[in-house]
XYZ file of C-alpha atoms in Angstrom:
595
model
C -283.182 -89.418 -58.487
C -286.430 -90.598 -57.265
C -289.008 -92.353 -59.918
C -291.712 -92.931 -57.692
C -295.033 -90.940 -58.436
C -295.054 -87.310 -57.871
C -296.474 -86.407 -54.555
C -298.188 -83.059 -56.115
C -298.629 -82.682 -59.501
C -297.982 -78.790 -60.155
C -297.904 -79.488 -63.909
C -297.901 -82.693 -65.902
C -296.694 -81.377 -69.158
C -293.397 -82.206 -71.334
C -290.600 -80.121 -71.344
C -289.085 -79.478 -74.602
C -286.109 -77.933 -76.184
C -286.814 -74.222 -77.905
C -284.630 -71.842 -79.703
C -285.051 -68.199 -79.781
C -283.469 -65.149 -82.354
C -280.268 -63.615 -81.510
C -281.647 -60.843 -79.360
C -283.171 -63.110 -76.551
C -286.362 -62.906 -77.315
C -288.834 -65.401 -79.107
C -290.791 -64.060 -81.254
C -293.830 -66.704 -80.749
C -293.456 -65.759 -76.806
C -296.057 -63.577 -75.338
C -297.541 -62.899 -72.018
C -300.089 -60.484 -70.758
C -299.944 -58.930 -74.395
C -296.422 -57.884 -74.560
C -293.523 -59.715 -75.143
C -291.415 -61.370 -72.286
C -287.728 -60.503 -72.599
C -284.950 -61.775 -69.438
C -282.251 -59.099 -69.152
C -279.063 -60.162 -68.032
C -279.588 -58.731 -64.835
C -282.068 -60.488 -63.813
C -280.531 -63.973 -65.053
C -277.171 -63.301 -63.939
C -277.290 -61.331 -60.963
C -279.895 -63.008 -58.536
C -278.341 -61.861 -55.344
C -278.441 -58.511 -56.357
C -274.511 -58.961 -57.358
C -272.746 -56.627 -60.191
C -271.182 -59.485 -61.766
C -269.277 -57.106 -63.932
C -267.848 -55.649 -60.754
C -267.258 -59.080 -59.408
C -264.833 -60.005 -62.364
C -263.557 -56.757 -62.140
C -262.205 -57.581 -59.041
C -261.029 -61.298 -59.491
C -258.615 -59.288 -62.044
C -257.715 -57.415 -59.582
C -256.782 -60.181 -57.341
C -255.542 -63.010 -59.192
C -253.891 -61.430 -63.041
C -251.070 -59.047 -61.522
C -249.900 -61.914 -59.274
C -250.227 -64.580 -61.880
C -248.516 -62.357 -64.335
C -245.764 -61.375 -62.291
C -245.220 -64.966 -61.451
C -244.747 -65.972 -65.397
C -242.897 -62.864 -66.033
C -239.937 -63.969 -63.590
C -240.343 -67.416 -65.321
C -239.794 -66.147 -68.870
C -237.130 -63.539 -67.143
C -235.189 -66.815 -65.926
C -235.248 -68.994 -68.499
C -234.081 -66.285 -71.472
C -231.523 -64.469 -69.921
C -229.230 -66.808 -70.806
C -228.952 -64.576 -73.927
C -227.855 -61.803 -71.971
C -225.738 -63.695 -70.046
C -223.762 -64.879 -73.117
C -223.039 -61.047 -74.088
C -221.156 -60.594 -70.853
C -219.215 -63.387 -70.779
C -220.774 -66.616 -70.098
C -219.503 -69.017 -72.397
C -215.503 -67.873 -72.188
C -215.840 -68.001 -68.622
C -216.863 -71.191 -68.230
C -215.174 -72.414 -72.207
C -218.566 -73.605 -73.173
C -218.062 -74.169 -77.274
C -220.818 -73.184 -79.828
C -222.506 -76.578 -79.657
C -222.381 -76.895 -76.266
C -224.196 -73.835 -75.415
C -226.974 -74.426 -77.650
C -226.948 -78.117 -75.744
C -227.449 -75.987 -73.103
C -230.932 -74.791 -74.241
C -232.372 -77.404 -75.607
C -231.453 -79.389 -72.279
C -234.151 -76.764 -70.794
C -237.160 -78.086 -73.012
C -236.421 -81.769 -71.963
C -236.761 -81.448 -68.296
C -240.202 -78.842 -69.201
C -241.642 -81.494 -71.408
C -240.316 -84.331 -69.282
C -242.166 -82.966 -65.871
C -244.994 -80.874 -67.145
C -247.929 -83.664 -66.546
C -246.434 -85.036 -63.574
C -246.044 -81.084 -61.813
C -249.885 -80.658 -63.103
C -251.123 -84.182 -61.269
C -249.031 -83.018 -57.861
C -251.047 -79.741 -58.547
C -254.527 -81.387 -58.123
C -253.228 -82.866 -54.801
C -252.297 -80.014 -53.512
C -253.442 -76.705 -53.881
C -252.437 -73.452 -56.036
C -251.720 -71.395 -53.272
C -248.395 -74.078 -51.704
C -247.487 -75.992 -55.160
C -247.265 -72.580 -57.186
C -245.241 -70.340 -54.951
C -242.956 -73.485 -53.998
C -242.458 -74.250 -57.980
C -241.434 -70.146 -57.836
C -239.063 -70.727 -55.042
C -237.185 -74.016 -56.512
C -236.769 -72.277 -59.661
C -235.495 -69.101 -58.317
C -232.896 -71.104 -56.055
C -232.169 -73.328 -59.618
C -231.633 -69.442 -60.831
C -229.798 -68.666 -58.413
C -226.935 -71.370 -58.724
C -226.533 -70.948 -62.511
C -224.505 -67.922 -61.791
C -222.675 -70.044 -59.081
C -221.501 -72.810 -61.814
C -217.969 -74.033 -61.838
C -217.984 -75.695 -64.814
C -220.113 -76.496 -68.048
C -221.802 -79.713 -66.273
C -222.772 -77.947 -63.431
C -224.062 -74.912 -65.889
C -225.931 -77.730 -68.052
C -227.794 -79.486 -64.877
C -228.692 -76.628 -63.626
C -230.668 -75.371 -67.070
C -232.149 -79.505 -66.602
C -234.032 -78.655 -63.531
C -234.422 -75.460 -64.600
C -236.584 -76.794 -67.147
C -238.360 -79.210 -64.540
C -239.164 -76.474 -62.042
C -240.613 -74.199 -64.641
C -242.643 -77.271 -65.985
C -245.748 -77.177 -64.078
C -246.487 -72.684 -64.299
C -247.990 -72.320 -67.559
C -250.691 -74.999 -67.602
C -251.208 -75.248 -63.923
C -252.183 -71.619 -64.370
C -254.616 -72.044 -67.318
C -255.995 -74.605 -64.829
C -256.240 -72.348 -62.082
C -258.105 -69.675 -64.155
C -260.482 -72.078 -64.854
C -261.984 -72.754 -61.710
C -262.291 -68.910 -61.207
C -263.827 -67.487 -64.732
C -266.266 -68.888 -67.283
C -265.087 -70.977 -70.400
C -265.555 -67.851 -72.583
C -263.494 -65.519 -70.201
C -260.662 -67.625 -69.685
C -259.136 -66.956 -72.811
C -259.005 -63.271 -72.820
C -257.028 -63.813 -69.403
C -255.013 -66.048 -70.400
C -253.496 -64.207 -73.121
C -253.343 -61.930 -70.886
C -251.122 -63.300 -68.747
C -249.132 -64.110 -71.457
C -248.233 -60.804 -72.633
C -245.739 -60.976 -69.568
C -243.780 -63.069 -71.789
C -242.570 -59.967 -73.873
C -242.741 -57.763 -70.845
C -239.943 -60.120 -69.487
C -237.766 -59.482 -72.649
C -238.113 -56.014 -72.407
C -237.136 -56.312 -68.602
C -234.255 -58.504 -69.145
C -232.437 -55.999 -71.202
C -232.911 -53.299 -68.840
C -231.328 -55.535 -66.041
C -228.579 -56.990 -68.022
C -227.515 -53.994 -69.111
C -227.610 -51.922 -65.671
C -226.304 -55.663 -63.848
C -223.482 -55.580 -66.541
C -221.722 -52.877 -64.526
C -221.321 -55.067 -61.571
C -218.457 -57.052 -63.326
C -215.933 -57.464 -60.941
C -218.114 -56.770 -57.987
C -217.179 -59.604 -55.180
C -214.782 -60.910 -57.851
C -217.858 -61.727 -59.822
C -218.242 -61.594 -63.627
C -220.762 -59.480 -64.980
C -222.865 -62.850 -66.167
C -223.034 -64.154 -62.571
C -224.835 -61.634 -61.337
C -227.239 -61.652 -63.831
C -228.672 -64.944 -62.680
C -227.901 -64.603 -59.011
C -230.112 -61.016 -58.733
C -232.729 -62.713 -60.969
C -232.940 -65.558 -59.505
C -232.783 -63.909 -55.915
C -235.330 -61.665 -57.101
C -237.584 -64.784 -58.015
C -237.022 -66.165 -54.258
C -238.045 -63.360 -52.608
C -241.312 -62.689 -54.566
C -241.962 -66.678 -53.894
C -241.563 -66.155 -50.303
C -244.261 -63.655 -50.720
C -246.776 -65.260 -52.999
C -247.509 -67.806 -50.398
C -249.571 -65.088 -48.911
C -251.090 -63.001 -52.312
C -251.916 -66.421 -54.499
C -255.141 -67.769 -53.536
C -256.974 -71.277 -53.613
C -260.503 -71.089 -55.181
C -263.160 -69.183 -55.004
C -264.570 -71.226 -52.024
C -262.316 -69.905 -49.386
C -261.058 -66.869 -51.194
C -261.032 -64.969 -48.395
C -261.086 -61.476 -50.453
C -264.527 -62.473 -51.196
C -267.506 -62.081 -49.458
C -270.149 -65.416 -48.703
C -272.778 -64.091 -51.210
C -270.036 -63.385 -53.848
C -268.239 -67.185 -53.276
C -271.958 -68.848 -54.097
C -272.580 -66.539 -56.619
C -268.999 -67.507 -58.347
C -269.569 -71.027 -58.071
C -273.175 -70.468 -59.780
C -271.784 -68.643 -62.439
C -269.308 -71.348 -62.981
C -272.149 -74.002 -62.499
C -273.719 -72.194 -65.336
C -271.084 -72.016 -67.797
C -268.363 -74.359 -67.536
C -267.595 -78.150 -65.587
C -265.132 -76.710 -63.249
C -267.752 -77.157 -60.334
C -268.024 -80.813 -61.443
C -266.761 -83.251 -59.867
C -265.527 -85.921 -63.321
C -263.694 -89.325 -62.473
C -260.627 -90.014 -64.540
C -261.115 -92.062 -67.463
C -259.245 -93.310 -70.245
C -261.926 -92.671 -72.826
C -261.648 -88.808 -72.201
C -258.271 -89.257 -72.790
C -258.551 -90.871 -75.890
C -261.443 -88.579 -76.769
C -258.478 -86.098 -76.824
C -256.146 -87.753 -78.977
C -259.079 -89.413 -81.168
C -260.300 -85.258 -82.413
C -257.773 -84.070 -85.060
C -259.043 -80.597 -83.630
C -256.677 -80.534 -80.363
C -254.200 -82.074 -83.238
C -254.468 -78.819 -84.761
C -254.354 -76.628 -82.104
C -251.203 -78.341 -81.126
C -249.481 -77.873 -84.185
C -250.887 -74.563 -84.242
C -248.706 -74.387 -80.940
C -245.845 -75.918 -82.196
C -245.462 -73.627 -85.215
C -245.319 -70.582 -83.076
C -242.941 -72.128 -80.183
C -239.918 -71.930 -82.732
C -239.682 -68.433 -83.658
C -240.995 -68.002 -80.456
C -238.107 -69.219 -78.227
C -235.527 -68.882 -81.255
C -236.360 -65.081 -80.788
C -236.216 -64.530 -76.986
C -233.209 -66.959 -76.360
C -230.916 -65.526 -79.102
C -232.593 -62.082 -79.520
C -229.370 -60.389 -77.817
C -226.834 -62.333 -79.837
C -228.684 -61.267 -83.270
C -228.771 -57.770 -81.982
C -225.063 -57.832 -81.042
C -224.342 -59.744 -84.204
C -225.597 -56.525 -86.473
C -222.346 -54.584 -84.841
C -223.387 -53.318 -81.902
C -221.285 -53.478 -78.276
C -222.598 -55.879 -75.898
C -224.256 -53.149 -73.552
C -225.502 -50.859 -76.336
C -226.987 -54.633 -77.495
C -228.794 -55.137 -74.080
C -230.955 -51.752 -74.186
C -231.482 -52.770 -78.069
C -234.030 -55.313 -77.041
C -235.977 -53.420 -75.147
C -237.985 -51.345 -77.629
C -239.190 -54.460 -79.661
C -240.374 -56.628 -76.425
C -242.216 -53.343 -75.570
C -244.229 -52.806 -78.906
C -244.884 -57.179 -78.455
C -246.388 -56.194 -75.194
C -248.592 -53.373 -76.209
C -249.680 -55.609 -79.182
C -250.375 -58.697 -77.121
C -252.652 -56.702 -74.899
C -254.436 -54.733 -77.811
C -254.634 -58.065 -79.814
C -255.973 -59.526 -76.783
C -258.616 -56.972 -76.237
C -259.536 -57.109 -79.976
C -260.010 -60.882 -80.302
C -261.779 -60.908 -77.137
C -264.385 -57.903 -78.356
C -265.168 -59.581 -81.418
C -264.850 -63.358 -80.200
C -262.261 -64.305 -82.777
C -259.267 -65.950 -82.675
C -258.111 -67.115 -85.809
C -258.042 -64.012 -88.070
C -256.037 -62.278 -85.323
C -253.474 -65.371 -85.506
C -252.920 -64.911 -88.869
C -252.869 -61.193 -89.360
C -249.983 -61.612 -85.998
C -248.428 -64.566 -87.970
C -247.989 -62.325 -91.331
C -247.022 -59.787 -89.270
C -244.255 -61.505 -87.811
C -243.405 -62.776 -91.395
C -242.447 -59.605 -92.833
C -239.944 -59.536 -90.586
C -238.463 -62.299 -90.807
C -237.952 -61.316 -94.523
C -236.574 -58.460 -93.876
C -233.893 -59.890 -91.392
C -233.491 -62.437 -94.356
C -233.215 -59.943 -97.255
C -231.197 -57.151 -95.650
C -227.282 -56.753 -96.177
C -225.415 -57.149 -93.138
C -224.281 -53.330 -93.671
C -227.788 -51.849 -93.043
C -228.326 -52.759 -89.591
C -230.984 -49.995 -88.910
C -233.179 -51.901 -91.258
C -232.661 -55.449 -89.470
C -233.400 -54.120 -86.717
C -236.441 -52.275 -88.076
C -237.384 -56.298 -89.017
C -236.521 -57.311 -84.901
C -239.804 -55.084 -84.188
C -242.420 -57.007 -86.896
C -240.538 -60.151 -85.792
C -241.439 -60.001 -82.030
C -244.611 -57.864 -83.121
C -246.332 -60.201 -84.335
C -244.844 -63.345 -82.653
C -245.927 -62.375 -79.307
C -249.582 -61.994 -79.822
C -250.514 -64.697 -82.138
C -248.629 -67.505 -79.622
C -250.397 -65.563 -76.658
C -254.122 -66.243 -78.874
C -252.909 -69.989 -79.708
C -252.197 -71.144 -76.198
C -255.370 -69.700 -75.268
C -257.705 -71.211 -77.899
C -257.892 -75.010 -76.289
C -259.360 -73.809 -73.099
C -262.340 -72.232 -74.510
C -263.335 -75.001 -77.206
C -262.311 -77.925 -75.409
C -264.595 -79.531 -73.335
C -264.904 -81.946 -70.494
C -262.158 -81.949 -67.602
C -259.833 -84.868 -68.605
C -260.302 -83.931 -72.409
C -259.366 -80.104 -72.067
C -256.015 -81.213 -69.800
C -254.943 -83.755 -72.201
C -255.643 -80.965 -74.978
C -253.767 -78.925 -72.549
C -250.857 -81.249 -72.096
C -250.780 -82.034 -76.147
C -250.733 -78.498 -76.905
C -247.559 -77.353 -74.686
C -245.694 -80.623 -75.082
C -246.393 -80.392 -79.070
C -245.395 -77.104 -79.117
C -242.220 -77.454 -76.927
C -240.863 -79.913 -79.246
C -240.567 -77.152 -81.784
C -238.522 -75.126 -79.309
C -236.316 -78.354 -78.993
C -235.572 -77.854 -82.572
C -235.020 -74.084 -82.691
C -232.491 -74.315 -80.296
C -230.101 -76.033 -82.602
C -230.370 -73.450 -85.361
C -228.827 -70.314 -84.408
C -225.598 -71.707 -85.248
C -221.896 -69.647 -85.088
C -220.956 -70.383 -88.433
C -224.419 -69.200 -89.677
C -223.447 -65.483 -88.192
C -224.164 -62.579 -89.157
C -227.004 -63.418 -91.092
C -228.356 -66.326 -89.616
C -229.826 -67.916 -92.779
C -230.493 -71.194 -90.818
C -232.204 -69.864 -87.857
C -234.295 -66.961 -89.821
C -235.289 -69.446 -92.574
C -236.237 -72.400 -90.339
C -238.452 -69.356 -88.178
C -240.103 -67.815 -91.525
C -241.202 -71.663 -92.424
C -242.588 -72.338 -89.193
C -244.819 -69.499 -89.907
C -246.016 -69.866 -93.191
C -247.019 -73.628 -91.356
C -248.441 -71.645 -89.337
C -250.952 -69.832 -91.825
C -251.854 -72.977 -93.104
C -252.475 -74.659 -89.677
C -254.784 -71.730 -88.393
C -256.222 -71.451 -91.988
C -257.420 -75.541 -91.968
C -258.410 -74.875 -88.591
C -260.411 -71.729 -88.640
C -262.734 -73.370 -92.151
C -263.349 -76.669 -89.827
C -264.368 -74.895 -87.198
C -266.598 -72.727 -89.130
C -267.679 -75.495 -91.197
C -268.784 -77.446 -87.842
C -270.887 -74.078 -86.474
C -272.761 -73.239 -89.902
C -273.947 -77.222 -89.186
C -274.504 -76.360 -85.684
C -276.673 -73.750 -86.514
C -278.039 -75.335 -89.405
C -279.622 -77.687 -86.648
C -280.415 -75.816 -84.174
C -283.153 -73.338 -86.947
C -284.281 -76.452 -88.437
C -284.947 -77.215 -84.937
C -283.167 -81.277 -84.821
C -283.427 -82.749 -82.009
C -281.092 -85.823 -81.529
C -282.034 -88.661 -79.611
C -278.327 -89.126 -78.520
C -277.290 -88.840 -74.653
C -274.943 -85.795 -74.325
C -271.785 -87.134 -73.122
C -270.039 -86.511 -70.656
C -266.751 -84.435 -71.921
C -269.223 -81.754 -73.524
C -269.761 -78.608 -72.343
C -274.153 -78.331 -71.946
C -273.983 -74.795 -70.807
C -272.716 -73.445 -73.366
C -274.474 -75.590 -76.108
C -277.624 -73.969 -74.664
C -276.432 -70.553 -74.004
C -274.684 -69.911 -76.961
C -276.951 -72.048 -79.680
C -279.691 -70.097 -77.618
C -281.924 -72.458 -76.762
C -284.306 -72.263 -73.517
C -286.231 -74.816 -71.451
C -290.136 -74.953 -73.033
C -293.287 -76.001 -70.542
C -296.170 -76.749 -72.692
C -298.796 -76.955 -70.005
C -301.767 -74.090 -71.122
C -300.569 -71.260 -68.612
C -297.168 -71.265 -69.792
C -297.542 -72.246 -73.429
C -295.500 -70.202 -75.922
C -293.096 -69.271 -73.075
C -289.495 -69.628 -73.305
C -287.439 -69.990 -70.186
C -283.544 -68.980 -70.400
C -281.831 -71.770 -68.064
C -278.226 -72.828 -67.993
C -277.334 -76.420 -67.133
C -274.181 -79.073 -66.754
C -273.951 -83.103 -67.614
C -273.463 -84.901 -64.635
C -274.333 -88.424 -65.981
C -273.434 -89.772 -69.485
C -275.828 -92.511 -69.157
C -279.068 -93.073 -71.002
C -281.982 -90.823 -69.147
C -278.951 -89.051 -66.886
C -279.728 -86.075 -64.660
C -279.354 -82.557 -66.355
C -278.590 -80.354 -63.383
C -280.706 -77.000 -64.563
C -280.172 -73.490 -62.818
C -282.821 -71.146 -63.006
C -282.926 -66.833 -60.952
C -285.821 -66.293 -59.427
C -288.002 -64.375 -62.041
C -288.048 -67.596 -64.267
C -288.384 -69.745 -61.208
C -291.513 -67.656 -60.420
C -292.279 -68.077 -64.085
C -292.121 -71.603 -63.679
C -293.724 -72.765 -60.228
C -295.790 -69.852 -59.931
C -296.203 -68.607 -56.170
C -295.314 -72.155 -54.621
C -292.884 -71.589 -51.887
C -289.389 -72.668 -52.111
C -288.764 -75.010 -48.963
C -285.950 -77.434 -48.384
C -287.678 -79.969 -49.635
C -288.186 -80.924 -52.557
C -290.971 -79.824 -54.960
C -292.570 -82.470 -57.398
C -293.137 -81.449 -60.497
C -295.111 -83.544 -63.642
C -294.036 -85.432 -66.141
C -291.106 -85.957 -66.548
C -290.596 -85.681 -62.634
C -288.411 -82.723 -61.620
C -286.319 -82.337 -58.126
C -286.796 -78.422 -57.256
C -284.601 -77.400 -54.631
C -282.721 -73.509 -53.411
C -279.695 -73.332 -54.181
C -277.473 -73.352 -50.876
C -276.464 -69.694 -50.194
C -278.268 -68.402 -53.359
C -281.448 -67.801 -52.117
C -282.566 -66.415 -55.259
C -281.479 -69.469 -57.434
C -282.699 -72.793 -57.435
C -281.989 -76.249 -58.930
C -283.320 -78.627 -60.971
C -282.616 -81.553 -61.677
C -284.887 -83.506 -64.930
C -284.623 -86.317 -66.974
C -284.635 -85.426 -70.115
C -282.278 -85.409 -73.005
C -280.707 -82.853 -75.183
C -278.778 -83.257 -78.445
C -275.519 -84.182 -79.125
C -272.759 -81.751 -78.173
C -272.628 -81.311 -81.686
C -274.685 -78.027 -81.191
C -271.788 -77.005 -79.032
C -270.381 -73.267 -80.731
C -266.662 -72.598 -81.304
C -264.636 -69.751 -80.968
C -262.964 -69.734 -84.465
C-alpha cells in the first residue's frame, strides 16, 4: 500500500476498535434520534442474494455426493466382517492372528499415505483426485474377492488402506473452501453419519449377496467384495461428472452467486487467502496442547469405533445366532447410530456446542459397553440390547470430534497439520483395537469390550479437560473484549480476524464529528503478519454509504484520512467494497471457541 499523502482528505480521523451488546446494537450509537441497527440482510446479502437459499443449495449439490462417496468407503473397508461370516478365512486358511494382521495392515497404509494423498490433492483438483481415489479403491475392492491366497488377501487390505487415505480429510478440506468456519462443522458431521449408514447397508448386502454362494463357482465371501467394490467403480466413473471444483467455476452457480460465495468466505474464514507454507505454522500446530487434545479426543473414539464396525458381525454371530440371521442383526443398531448422528448433529449445531454432546454420546456408548461386559452369555437379547447404546452413542460423538478442529483451528497450514494430527492420532488407536478381538477371548470378549469401555472413560476425561480450557480461554476473551483491552500485538498470521470480530462483536469506529458514536459492523482477514500489515476490511453498501457518504465508488481508489485507507468495489459485487487500512487489532486471543 501507498504511504504517500492522501490526494483528498474525506476524513482525517482515527479509526478505532468498538464493541457492541449481544443484540447488534450499541447502545451509545445514535443517529437522527433513533438508534442504528444493521440487519443481517443488509450485511450479508448485498446483491440482493438469499444466502440462506444459497447454502441451501450448496447442500444440495455437494453433501449427497460427498456422503455417498464416504459411505462406499466405510462400506469397503468393514465388510471384511461380513465377509468372515461366509467363509473368508477357511477359504483362504487365514488363522486367528492372521486375520486380525489383516486389519491392522489397513490402518498402516491410511496413516502411511494420508498427508502425501492430501499434498497431491492441492495440485490437483477435487473434482479428478477424488473420483480417481474412488475408482482405485473400488478396483483394490474389487480384487480382494479375487485373492488366491492370504498374501494376496493381506496386500490388497495394504493399498486398500492407501487408496482410502486421502477421502476423509481431503473432504473436510474441500468443505472448507465452500462454507464458513462455523458451518463446516455441522456438515461435516454430517457427512459422517454415512459411516453408520454404511454398517447398516453392509448387512443388508451381505446377507442378500450370501445367497450367491456357488454362483460362477464363487463363494459367498467373494462376491461380497467383488459387487461392492464394482459398485464403488461404477459410482467413481460417475462422480467425475457430479463432484465439483470450487465455487469459482461451479458451474451450478450463477456469476452473482460465485462472488457472493467467495465474499462470504472472504468474510469469515482464510480459505480465499492465498498463505505460503511455513514451518512455523506447522510448529504452531504441534506447539498448542489444544490440537493435542483434540487428537486424543480422536484417538479415544477411533477404538471402539473401528473395534465395533470391523467385528460387529462376529460379536453378533458369537451371541448364537446363524451367520445370515447375524448379517440382518446389524442393521437395526447402525440405523438408530444414523438417526442419532444426524439429530446430535442438528442439536450441537443449534446450540453451538460440541463438548456436552461428546460426552452425553460417550456415556451413552458406555452403558453399553457394560452391559455387553456384565451380561451372561445365555441372555443374548440383552447383549444385543447393549450393541444399540454401543453404536448409539459411538457414532455421534466421533462424528462431533472429527469435526471440532476445523472450526477452532485457525490459519491454513495450522488447521491441516491439526487435521493431519487428529486422523493420524486417532488411527493409531484403531491400530490397537484391531488386535483385541481375539478367538480365545470369545464369547464374551472381555479383552476387546474392556479395552473399548477404557477408551471411553479417556474419553470423558479428554473432552472434560478440553471443554474447561476452552471455556476458561473465552470467559478471558470476553473478559477483554468488555473491559475494552486493546493489545498492541500484530495479529498473526494463522488466526482467524473474521471471526475474532464477528463473534467478540466488535465493529470498525470513525471518530470524525458526523459519524461519532457510530458503530460500523465490518468483517475482515490477515493478509500480512508484519508490524503495520494490511487488514483487508469488507463492508455492504449501507455501511459503505455510512462511511463515505455520497462519494461515488469508481475504480480508483478513494483516499481516505488518517490512517490512509485504499477504497475500492469489490469485483462482481457491486454492492461491496474493500478496504484495505493500517491499523492493528489485538491478539487472536479474542478469537471465540466452539466448546
Amino acid at each position: 500500500m501507498s504511504h504517500t499523502a492522501p490526494q483528498q482528505a474525506l476524513y482525517n480521523e482515527k479509526i478505532v476498535v468498538e464493541t457492541e451488546g449481544n443484540d447488534g446494537i450499541d447502545r451509545n450509537e445514535k443517529r437522527n434520534g433513533h438508534e442504528s441497527e444493521v440487519t443481517d440482510e443488509s450485511f450479508a446479502n448485498p446483491t440482493g442474494i438469499n444466502e440462506k437459499a444459497l447454502v441451501r443449495k450448496l447442500d444440495w449439490k455437494l453433501l449427497p455426493a460427498l456422503t455417498l462417496l464416504y459411505l462406499l468407503s466405510f462400506l469397503d473397508r468393514s465388510n471384511i466382517g461380513n465377509a468372515k461370516l461366509d467363509g473368508l478365512t477357511t477359504s483362504l486358511n487365514i488363522t486367528g492372528n492372521q486375520y486380525l494382521l489383516t486389519l491392522t495392515i489397513y490402518f498402516i497404509g491410511y496413516v502411511l499415505f494420508e498427508v502425501p494423498c492430501n499434498i497431491i490433492l492441492k495440485r490437483t483438483t477435487p473434482k479428478i483426485w477424488l473420483p480417481t481415489l474412488m475408482l482405485l479403491w473400488g478396483i483394490v475392492a474389487t480384487l480382494m474377492g479375487v485373492s488366491a491366497n492370504y498374501a494376496g488377501f493381506l496386500a490388497a487390505r495394504f493399498f486398500l488402506g492407501v487408496t482410502e487415505s486421502g477421502l476423509f480429510p481431503g473432504v473436510v478440506f474441500y468443505l472448507s473452501m465452500w462454507y464458513k468456519r462455523t458451518e463446516t462443522h455441522y456438515r461435516v458431521a454430517l457427512f459422517f453419519s454415512a459411516a453408520s449408514l454404511a454398517g447398516a447397508f453392509g448387512g443388508i448386502l451381505a446377507y442378500g449377496i450370501g445367497f450367491m454362494d456357488g454362483v460362477g463357482k464363487l463363494k459367498g465371501w467373494r462376491w461380497i467384495f467383488i459387487i461392492e467394490g464394482l459398485l464403488t467403480v461404477v459410482v467413481s466413473l460417475l462422480a467425475y461428472f457430479f463432484i465439483h471444483n470450487y465455487p469459482s467455476t461451479a458451474p451450478f452457480l450463477t456469476e452473482p452467486e460465485r462472488s457472493f460465495v467467495h465474499a462470504r468466505l472472504k468474510s469469515s474464514t482464510d480459505a480465499t487467502n492465498t498463505e505460503p507454507f511455513t514451518w512455523a505454522n506447522v510448529r504452531a500446530a504441534f506447539g498448542d496442547y489444544k490440537c493435542w487434545l483434540y487428537s486424543l479426543g480422536f484417538h479415544t473414539m477411533s477404538l471402539p469405533l473401528y473395534t465395533l464396525s470391523l467385528f460387529f458381525p462376529t460379536i453378533i454371530s458369537a451371541l448364537g445366532y446363524k451367520a445370515a440371521t447375524a448379517q440382518l442383526l446389524t442393521v437395526p443398531p447402525y440405523a438408530f447410530a444414523t438417526v442419532l448422528t444426524v439429530i446430535v448433529a442438528i442439536l450441537a449445531e443449534k446450540t453451538h456446542k460440541r463438548a456436552p454432546f461428546i460426552l452425553f454420546s460417550s456415556s451413552f456408548a458406555i452403558i453399553g459397553y457394560i452391559i455387553l461386559l456384565a451380561t451372561p452369555h445365555n441372555k443374548p437379547g440383552i447383549s444385543y440390547l447393549g450393541t444399540f447404546f454401543a453404536a448409539g452413542g459411538i457414532y455421534p460423538s466421533t462424528a462431533i470430534v472429527l469435526s471440532w478442529p476445523a472450526a477452532n483451528v485457525s490459519g491454513q497450514t495450522k488447521r491441516a497439520t491439526a487435521t493431519a494430527m487428529t486422523i493420524t492420532i486417532g488411527n493409531l488407536g484403531a491400530v490397537l483395537g484391531t488386535q483385541l478381538y481375539r478367538p480365545a477371548t470369545s464369547p464374551r470378549w472381555f479383552l476387546g469390550h474392556g479395552f473399548a469401555l477404557g477408551y471411553l472413560v479417556a474419553n470423558l476425561v479428554v473432552i472434560g479437560t478440553l471443554w474447561i480450557c476452552l471455556e476458561k480461554e473465552n470467559r478471558e476473551k470476553k473478559r477483554r473484549e468488555e473491559s475494552g483491552e486493546v493489545g498492541d500485538e500484530v495479529l498473526k498470521n494463522d488466526e482467524d480476524v473474521s471471526r475474532t470480530c464477528l463473534s467478540a462483536g466488535w465493529h470498525l469506529r470513525l471518530s470524525n464529528a458526523a459519524m461519532t458514536g457510530h458503530a460500523i459492523p465490518y468483517v475482515a482477514s490477515s493478509e500480512k503478519s508484519n508490524p503495520g500489515s494490511d487488514l483487508t476490511i469488507w463492508l455492504d453498501h449501507v455501511n459503505l454509504v455510512r462511511l463515505v457518504g455520497a462519494t461515488a465508488l469508481g475504480s480508483s481508489p478513494v483516499i481516505v484520512g488518517n490512517p490512509y485507507i485504499a477504497l475500492t468495489t469489490a469485483g462482481d459485487v457491486d454492492a461491496w467494497a474493500k478496504i484495505t487500512a493500517l491499523i492493528k487489532l489485538p491478539t487472536a486471543d479474542f478469537n471465540i471457541v466452539t466448546p
